[in-house]
Structures are given as structure tokens and as C-alpha cells.
GROMACS .gro file of C-alpha atoms in nm:
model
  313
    1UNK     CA    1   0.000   0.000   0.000
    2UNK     CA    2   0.131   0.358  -0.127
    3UNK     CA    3   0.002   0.675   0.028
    4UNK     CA    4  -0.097   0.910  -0.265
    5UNK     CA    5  -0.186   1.244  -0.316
    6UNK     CA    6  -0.408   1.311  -0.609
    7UNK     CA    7  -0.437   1.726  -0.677
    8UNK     CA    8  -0.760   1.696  -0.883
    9UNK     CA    9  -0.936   1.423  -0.951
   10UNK     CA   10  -1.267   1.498  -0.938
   11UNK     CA   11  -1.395   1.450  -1.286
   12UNK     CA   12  -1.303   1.247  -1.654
   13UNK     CA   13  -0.980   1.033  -1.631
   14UNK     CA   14  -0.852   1.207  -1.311
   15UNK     CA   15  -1.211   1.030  -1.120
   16UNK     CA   16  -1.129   0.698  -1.283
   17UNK     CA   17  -0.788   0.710  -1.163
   18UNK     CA   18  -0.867   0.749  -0.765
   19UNK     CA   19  -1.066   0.474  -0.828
   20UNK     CA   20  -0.857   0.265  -0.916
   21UNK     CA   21  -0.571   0.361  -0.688
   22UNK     CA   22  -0.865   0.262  -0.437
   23UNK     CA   23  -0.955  -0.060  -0.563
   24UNK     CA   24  -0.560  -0.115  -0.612
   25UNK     CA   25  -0.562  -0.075  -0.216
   26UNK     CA   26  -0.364   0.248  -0.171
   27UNK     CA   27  -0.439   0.524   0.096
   28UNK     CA   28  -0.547   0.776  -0.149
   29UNK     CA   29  -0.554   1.172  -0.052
   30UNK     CA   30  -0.781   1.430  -0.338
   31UNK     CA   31  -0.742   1.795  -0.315
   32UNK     CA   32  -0.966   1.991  -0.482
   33UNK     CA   33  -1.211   2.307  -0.421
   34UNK     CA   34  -1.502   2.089  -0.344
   35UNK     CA   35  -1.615   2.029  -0.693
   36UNK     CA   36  -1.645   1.679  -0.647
   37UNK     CA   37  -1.647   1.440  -0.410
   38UNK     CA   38  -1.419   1.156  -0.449
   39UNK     CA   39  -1.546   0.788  -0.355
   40UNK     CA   40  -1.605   0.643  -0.012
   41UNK     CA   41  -1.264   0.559   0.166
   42UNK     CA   42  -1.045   0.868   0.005
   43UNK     CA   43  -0.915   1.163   0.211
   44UNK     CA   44  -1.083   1.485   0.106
   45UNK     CA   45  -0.936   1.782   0.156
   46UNK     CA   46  -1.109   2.131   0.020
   47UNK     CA   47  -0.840   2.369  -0.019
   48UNK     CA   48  -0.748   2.604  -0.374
   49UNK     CA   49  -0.399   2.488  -0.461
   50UNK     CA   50  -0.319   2.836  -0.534
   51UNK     CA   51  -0.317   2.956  -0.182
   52UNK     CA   52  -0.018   2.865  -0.081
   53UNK     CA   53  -0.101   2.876   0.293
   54UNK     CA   54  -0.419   2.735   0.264
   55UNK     CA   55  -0.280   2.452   0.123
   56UNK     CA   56   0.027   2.429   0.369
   57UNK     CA   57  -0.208   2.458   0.648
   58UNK     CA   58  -0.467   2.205   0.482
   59UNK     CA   59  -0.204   1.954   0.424
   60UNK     CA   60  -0.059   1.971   0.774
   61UNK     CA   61   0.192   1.693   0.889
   62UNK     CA   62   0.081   1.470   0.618
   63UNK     CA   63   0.305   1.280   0.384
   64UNK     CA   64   0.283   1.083   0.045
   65UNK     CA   65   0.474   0.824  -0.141
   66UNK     CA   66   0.352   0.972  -0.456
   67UNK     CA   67   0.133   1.310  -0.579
   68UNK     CA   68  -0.041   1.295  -0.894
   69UNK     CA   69  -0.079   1.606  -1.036
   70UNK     CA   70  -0.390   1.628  -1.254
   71UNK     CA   71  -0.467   2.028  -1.231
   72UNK     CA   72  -0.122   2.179  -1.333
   73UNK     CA   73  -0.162   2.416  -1.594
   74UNK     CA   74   0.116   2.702  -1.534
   75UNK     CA   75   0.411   2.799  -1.362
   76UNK     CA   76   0.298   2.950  -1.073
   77UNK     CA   77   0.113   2.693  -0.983
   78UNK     CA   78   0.425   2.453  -1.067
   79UNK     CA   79   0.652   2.644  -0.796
   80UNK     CA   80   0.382   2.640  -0.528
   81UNK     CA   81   0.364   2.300  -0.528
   82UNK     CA   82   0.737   2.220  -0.561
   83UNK     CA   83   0.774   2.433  -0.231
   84UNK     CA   84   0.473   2.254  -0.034
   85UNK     CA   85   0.537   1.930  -0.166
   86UNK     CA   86   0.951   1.952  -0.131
   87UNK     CA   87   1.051   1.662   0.154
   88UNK     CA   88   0.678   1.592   0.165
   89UNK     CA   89   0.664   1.342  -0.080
   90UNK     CA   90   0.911   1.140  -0.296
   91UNK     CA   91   0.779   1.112  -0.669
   92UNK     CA   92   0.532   1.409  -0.811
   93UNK     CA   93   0.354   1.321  -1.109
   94UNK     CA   94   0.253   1.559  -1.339
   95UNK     CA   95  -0.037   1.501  -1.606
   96UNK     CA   96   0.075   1.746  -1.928
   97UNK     CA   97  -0.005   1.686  -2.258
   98UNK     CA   98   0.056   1.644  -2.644
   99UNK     CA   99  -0.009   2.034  -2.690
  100UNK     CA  100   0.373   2.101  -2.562
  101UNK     CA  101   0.497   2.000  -2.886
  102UNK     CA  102   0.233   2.189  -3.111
  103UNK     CA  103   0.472   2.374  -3.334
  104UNK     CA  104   0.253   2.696  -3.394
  105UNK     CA  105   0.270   2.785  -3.059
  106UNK     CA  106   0.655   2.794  -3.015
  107UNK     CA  107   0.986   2.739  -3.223
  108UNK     CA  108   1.110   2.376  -3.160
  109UNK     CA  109   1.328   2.123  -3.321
  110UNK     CA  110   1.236   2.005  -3.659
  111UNK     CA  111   1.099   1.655  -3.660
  112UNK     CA  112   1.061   1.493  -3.986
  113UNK     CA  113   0.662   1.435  -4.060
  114UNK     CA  114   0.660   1.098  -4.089
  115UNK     CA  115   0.909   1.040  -3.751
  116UNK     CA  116   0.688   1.042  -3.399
  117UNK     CA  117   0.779   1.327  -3.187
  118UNK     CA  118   0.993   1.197  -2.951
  119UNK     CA  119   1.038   1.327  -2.605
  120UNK     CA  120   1.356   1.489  -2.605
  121UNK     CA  121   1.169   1.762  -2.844
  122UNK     CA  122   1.080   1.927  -2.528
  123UNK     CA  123   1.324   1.948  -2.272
  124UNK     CA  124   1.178   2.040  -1.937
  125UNK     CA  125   1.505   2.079  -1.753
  126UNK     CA  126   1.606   2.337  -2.057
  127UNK     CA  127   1.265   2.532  -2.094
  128UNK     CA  128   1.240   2.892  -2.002
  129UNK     CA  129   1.055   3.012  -1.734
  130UNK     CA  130   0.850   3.333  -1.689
  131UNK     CA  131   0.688   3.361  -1.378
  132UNK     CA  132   0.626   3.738  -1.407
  133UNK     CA  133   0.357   3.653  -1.748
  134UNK     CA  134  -0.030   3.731  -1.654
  135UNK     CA  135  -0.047   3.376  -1.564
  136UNK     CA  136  -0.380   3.468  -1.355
  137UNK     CA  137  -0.540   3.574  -1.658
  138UNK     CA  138  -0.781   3.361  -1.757
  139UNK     CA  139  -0.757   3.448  -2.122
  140UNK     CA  140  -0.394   3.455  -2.118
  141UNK     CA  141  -0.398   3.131  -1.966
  142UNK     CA  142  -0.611   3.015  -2.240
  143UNK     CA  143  -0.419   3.130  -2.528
  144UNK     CA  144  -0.131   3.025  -2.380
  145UNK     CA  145  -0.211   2.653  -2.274
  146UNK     CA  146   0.052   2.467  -2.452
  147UNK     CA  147   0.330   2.730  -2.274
  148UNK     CA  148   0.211   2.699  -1.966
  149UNK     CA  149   0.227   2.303  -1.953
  150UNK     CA  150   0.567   2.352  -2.105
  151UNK     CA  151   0.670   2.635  -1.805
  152UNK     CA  152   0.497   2.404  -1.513
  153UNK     CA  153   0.678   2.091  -1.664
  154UNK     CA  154   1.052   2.276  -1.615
  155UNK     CA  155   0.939   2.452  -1.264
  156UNK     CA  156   0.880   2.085  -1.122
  157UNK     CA  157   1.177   1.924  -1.326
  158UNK     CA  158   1.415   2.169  -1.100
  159UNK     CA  159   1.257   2.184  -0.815
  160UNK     CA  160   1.461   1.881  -0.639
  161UNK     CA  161   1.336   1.717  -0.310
  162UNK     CA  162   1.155   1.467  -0.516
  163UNK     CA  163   1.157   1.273  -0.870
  164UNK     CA  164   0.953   1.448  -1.120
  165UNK     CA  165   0.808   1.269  -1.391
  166UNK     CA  166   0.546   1.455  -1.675
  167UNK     CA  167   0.295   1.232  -1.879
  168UNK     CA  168   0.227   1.396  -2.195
  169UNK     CA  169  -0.093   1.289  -2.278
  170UNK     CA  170  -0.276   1.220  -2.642
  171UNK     CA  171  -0.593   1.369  -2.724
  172UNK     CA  172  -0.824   1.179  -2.481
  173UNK     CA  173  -1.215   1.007  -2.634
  174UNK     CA  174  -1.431   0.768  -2.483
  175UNK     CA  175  -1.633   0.779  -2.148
  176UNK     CA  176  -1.961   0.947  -2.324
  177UNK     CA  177  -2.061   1.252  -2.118
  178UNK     CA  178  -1.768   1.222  -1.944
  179UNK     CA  179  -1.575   1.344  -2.262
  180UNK     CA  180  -1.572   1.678  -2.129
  181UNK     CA  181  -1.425   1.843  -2.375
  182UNK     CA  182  -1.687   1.777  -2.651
  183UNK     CA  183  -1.440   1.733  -2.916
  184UNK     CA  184  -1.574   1.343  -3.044
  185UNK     CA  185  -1.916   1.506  -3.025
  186UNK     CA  186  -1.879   1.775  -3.227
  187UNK     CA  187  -1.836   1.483  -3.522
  188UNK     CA  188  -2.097   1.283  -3.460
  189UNK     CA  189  -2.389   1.552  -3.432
  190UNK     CA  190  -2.237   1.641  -3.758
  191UNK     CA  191  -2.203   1.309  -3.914
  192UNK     CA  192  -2.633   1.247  -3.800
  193UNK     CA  193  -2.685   1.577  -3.901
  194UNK     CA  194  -2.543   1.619  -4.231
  195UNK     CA  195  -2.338   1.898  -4.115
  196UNK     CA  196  -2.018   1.949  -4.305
  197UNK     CA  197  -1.690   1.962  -4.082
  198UNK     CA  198  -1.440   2.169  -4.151
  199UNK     CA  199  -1.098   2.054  -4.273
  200UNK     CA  200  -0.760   2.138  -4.355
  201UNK     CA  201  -0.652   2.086  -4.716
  202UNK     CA  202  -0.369   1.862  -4.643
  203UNK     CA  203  -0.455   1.736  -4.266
  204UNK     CA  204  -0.200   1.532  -4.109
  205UNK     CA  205  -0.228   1.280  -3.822
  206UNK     CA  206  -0.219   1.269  -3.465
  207UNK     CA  207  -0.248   1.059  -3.176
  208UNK     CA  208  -0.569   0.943  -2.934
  209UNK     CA  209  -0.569   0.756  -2.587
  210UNK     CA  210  -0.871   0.609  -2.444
  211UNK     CA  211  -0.992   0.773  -2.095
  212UNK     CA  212  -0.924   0.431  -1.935
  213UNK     CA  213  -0.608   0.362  -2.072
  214UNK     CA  214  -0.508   0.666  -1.966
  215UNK     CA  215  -0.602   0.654  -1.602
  216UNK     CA  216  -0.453   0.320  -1.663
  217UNK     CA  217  -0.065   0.484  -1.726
  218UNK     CA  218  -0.150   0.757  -1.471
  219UNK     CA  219  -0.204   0.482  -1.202
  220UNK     CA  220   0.079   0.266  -1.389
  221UNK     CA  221   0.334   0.582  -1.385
  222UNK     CA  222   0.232   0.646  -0.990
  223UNK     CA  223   0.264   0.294  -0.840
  224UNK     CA  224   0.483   0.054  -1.015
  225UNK     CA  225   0.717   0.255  -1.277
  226UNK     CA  226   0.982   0.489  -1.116
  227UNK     CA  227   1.086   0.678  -1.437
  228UNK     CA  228   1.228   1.005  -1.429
  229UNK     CA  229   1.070   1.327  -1.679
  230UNK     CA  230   0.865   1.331  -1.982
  231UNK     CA  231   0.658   1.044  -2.088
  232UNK     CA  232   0.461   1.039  -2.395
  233UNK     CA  233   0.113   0.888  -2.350
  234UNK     CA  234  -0.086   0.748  -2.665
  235UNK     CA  235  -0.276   0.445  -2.821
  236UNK     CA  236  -0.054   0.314  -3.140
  237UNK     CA  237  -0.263   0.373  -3.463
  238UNK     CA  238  -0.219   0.745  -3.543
  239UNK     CA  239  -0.534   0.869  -3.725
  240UNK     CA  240  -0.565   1.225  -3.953
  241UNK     CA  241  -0.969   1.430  -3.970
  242UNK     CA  242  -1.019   1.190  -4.256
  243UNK     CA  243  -1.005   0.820  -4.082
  244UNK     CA  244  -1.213   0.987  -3.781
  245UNK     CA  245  -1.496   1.110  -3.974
  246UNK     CA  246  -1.456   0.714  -4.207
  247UNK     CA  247  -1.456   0.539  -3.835
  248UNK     CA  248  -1.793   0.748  -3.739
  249UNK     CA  249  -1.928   0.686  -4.077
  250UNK     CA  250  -1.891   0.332  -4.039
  251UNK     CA  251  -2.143   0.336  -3.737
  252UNK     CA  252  -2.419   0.612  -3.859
  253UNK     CA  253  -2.422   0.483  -4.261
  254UNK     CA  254  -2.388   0.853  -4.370
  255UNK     CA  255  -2.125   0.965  -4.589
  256UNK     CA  256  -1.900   1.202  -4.398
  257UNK     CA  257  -1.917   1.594  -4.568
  258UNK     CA  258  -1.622   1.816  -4.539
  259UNK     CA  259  -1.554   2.166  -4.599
  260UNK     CA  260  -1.201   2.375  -4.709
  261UNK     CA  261  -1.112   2.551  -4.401
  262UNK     CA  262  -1.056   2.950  -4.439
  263UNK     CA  263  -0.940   3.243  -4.243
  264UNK     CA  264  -1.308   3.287  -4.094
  265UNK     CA  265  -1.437   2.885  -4.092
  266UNK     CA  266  -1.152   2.721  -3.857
  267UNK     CA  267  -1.094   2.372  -3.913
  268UNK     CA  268  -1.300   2.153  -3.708
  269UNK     CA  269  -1.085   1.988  -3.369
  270UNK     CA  270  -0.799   1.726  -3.518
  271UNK     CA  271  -0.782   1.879  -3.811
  272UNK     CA  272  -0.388   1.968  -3.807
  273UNK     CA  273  -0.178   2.149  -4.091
  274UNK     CA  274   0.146   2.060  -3.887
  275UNK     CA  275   0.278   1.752  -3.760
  276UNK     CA  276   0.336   1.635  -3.366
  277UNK     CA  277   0.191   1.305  -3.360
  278UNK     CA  278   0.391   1.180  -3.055
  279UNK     CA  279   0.611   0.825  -3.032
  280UNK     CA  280   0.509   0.598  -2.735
  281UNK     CA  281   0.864   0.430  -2.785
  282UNK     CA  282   0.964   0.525  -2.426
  283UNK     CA  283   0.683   0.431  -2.187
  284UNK     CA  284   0.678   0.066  -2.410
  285UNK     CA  285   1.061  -0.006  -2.346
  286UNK     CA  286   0.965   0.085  -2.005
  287UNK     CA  287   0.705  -0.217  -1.966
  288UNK     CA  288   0.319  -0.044  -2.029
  289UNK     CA  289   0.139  -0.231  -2.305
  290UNK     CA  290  -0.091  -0.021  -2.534
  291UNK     CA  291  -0.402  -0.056  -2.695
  292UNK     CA  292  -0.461  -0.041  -3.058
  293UNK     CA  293  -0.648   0.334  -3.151
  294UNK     CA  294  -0.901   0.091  -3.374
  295UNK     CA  295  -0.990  -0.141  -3.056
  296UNK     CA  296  -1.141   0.139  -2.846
  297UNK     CA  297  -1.209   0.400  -3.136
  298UNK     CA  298  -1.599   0.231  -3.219
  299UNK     CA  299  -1.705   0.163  -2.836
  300UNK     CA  300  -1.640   0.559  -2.817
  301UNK     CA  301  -1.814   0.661  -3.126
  302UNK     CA  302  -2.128   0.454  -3.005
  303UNK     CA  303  -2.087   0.622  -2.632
  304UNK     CA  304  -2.101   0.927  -2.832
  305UNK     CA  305  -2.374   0.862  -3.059
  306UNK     CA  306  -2.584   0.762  -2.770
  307UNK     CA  307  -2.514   1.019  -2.588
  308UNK     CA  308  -2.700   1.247  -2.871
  309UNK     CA  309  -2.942   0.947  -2.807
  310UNK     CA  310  -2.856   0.855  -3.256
  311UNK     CA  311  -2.929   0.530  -3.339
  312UNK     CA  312  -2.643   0.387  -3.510
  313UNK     CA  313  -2.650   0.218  -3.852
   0.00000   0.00000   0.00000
């Protein structure tokens, strides 16, 4: 049994994973601002990571083998918690995400379009922090996701007084209304609908993980493995706009419609005009088996399609 801290937690992947850790029979910890409860038998404690003291004072003597990270999305909050959590746990976890190698929002290595982005693309240790940027801003934030995962990531990989690790994760589908992000659904209410979607002229592929299979690594990456920094996190079986909209096709019978994107009709979500389809090469030599994209890919299509309560074909 492991005493973890999950930071989070309280909704998609992040709720699966407690649950597990749970079942798995570890003395789990959640700390969030009360916007879920987590399940009978976790530690719940209501505190905004933000506030430093809050948190300080809501954590008290406690300690952790392991914190998972789920709610990390900038550099400030990255140095609070490598200050509370310094001697106060041994491994921090970090959840980031493909986005950090998204070449239109910074100058990185060139990586060959048919070569997975490996991790070393994005060097955590190396990255350049800001902490003075209008982090707070909620629009700056927002504009300015794929930074701040990339600024939070280096923060915790100096911080010392524990082993960092980052999971970089795919673009997550499955779990029906759980799939917060609405990203599957916008193509199948399009697909029943007859709506075109919108598409790049040349769209190139990317990379998906299943919800499960990702609270799978998360609880894989927190309790057995004891790698150190980034970790790329995807199914194999890289898919472009054009094999998504064929794989919901196949369920609703309808021909999928697309449209040219222009300067004032954005392409629809995976539709990419640059290439940063990650490699899972690392996390396999280090012993976690993945799933195929096309073994999950039509169970989360139908969640999806019932969800809009579609019958499919």
C-alpha cells in the first residue's frame, strides 16, 4: 500500500484514476475546491492549490509516497507545489499533454513528418521560465495553454526534493458525457446531421488515448514505474480528420461531408496542418502495453452517438 496524493481528480480520467488507486488498495488523498467528491474511503481535503497557505495549512503533517498532479496548468502553480510538496513526498507526477509540442505555438526542433515526436523535443530541464507573465489571466492562460504546460513541466523538473516525472498525454475520447471536452461530439452531431466539418486541405495525423487507458498509465506511472521526466502517452494507430470522420461513418451509414477551411471557418478539432503526432517508444521499453487506436475507437463513437441518443447504422 502507497500513500498518494491526487491534486484533482474529481472528474473524466482524473475520477477513474482514484478509483482505481482505491480498488488497487492504496491510501489515497484528493485535493480539490469541493467540486467533487471523491469515492467512499479517500481523504478529502477542500483547499485552492493556489493559496499557498491554505494549502500548507490544509495539508498539515501529512506525507505521500507519490502526488499525482492532474490540475497543473502554469508555472505558478508549478513552484507552489514544488515548495509545499519539497521533503513531503518522494515522486510528483505531473499530467501534461501532447499540446507542448504543437509547433505553432513555439519554435522547436524540426521533426521529420513521418518520424513520432519523440520526447527529447521538449526538454523540461532546458525550458524557459517566466513567472512574471499574466499567468492569472484567464484568457492569457487560455491562449497560452501549450506554454504553460511547457513552463509548469521545467518549474517541477528543478525543483529537487523529489523525482519528477510529466505524462504527456494524447488527445483523450471515450467515457460518453464524461468526454468533457466535446471534441468526439462535435463529429458525430455532424455526421447524423449532415453537417459538413471543416478541414484542412492537407490534414496530417495525430495521436488518441482512451480515458481508461489513460487513467490506466497515470495509475501505472504512480505505483509501479519509477521513471524520471517526460513520458509520452498514446494508443498506437495514429489517425488524420479523414479516418475519424470514415470510423464514425462506419457506425451512422452517412457519408461524412467536409468543408475547405478558411481564415473565418476554422478547421474543425484534429484537423492539423502541422505535424506532432507523438512516439510511445519510451513508456513501451519501459514495460506499459498499449491498446490499438481501432480497438477502443468504435465503443467511443457509439458512447457518443448515444449520448446524442442517434441510433447507429
Amino acid at each position: 500500500m502507497q500513500r498518494i496524493c491526487v491534486i484533482g481528480g474529481s472528474r473524466y480520467f482524473g475520477k477513474l484514476l482514484v478509483q482505481r488507486l482505491r480498488t488497487a488498495g492504496h491510501q489515497v488523498t484528493v485535493i480539490n475546491r469541493g467540486s467533487g467528491r471523491p469515492p467512499a474511503g479517500v481523504e478529502h481535503l477542500v483547499v485552492d492549490r493556489d493559496d499557498e497557505a491554505a494549502l500548507l495549512a490544509a495539508l498539515g503533517p501529512r506525507t505521500f509516497d507519490v502526488v499525482v498532479d492532474q490540475v497543473c496548468y502554469m508555472p505558478v502553480q508549478a513552484a507552489i507545489a514544488a515548495r509545499v510538496f519539497a521533503g513531503r513526498t518522494r515522486r510528483y507526477v505531473m499530467t501534461s499533454t501532447i499540446e507542448v509540442y504543437d509547433p505553432a505555438t513555439t519554435a522547436l526542433p524540426p521533426v521529420p513528418a513521418d518520424t513520432p515526436v519523440p520526447e527529447e523535443t521538449v526538454d523540461p530541464a532546458a525550458w524557459p521560465v517566466d513567472l512574471e507573465l499574466p499567468w492569472h489571466d484567464g484568457a492569457y492562460l487560455e491562449a497560452h495553454y501549450a506554454e504553460g504546460k511547457r513552463q509548469a513541466e521545467a518549474v517541477l523538473a528543478r525543483a529537487g526534493g523529489f523525482t519528477f516525472a510529466s505524462v504527456r498525454s494524447a488527445h483523450v475520447l471515450g467515457g460518453g458525457t464524461r468526454e468533457f471536452t466535446g471534441r468526439l461530439a462535435h463529429y458525430t452531431r455532424r455526421a447524423t446531421t449532415g453537417e459538413p466539418v471543416t478541414v484542412h486541405a492537407r490534414p496530417l495525423p495525430t495521436v488518441f488515448i482512451h480515458w481508461a487507458e489513460l487513467a490506466e498509465l497515470l495509475r501505472w506511472a504512480a505505483t509501479e514505474a519509477d521513471f524520471a521526466g517526460p513520458l509520452n502517452a498514446c494508443s498506437d494507430g495514429p489517425l488524420d480528420v479523414h479516418a475519424l470522420t470514415a470510423a464514425i461513418a462506419a457506425q451512422t451509414g452517412r457519408e461524412p461531408r467536409h468543408q475547405p477551411a478558411t481564415a473565418t471557418t476554422p478547421a474543425s478539432p484534429f484537423s492539423f496542418d502541422r505535424h506532432y503526432a507523438m512516439s510511445n517508444a519510451r513508456a513501451k521499453e519501459l514495460g506499459f502495453a498499449f491498446s490499438h487506436t481501432a480497438d477502443w475507437l468504435p465503443d467511443a463513437v457509439t458512447e457518443a452517438l448515444a449520448e446524442a441518443a442517434v441510433p447507429t447504422a
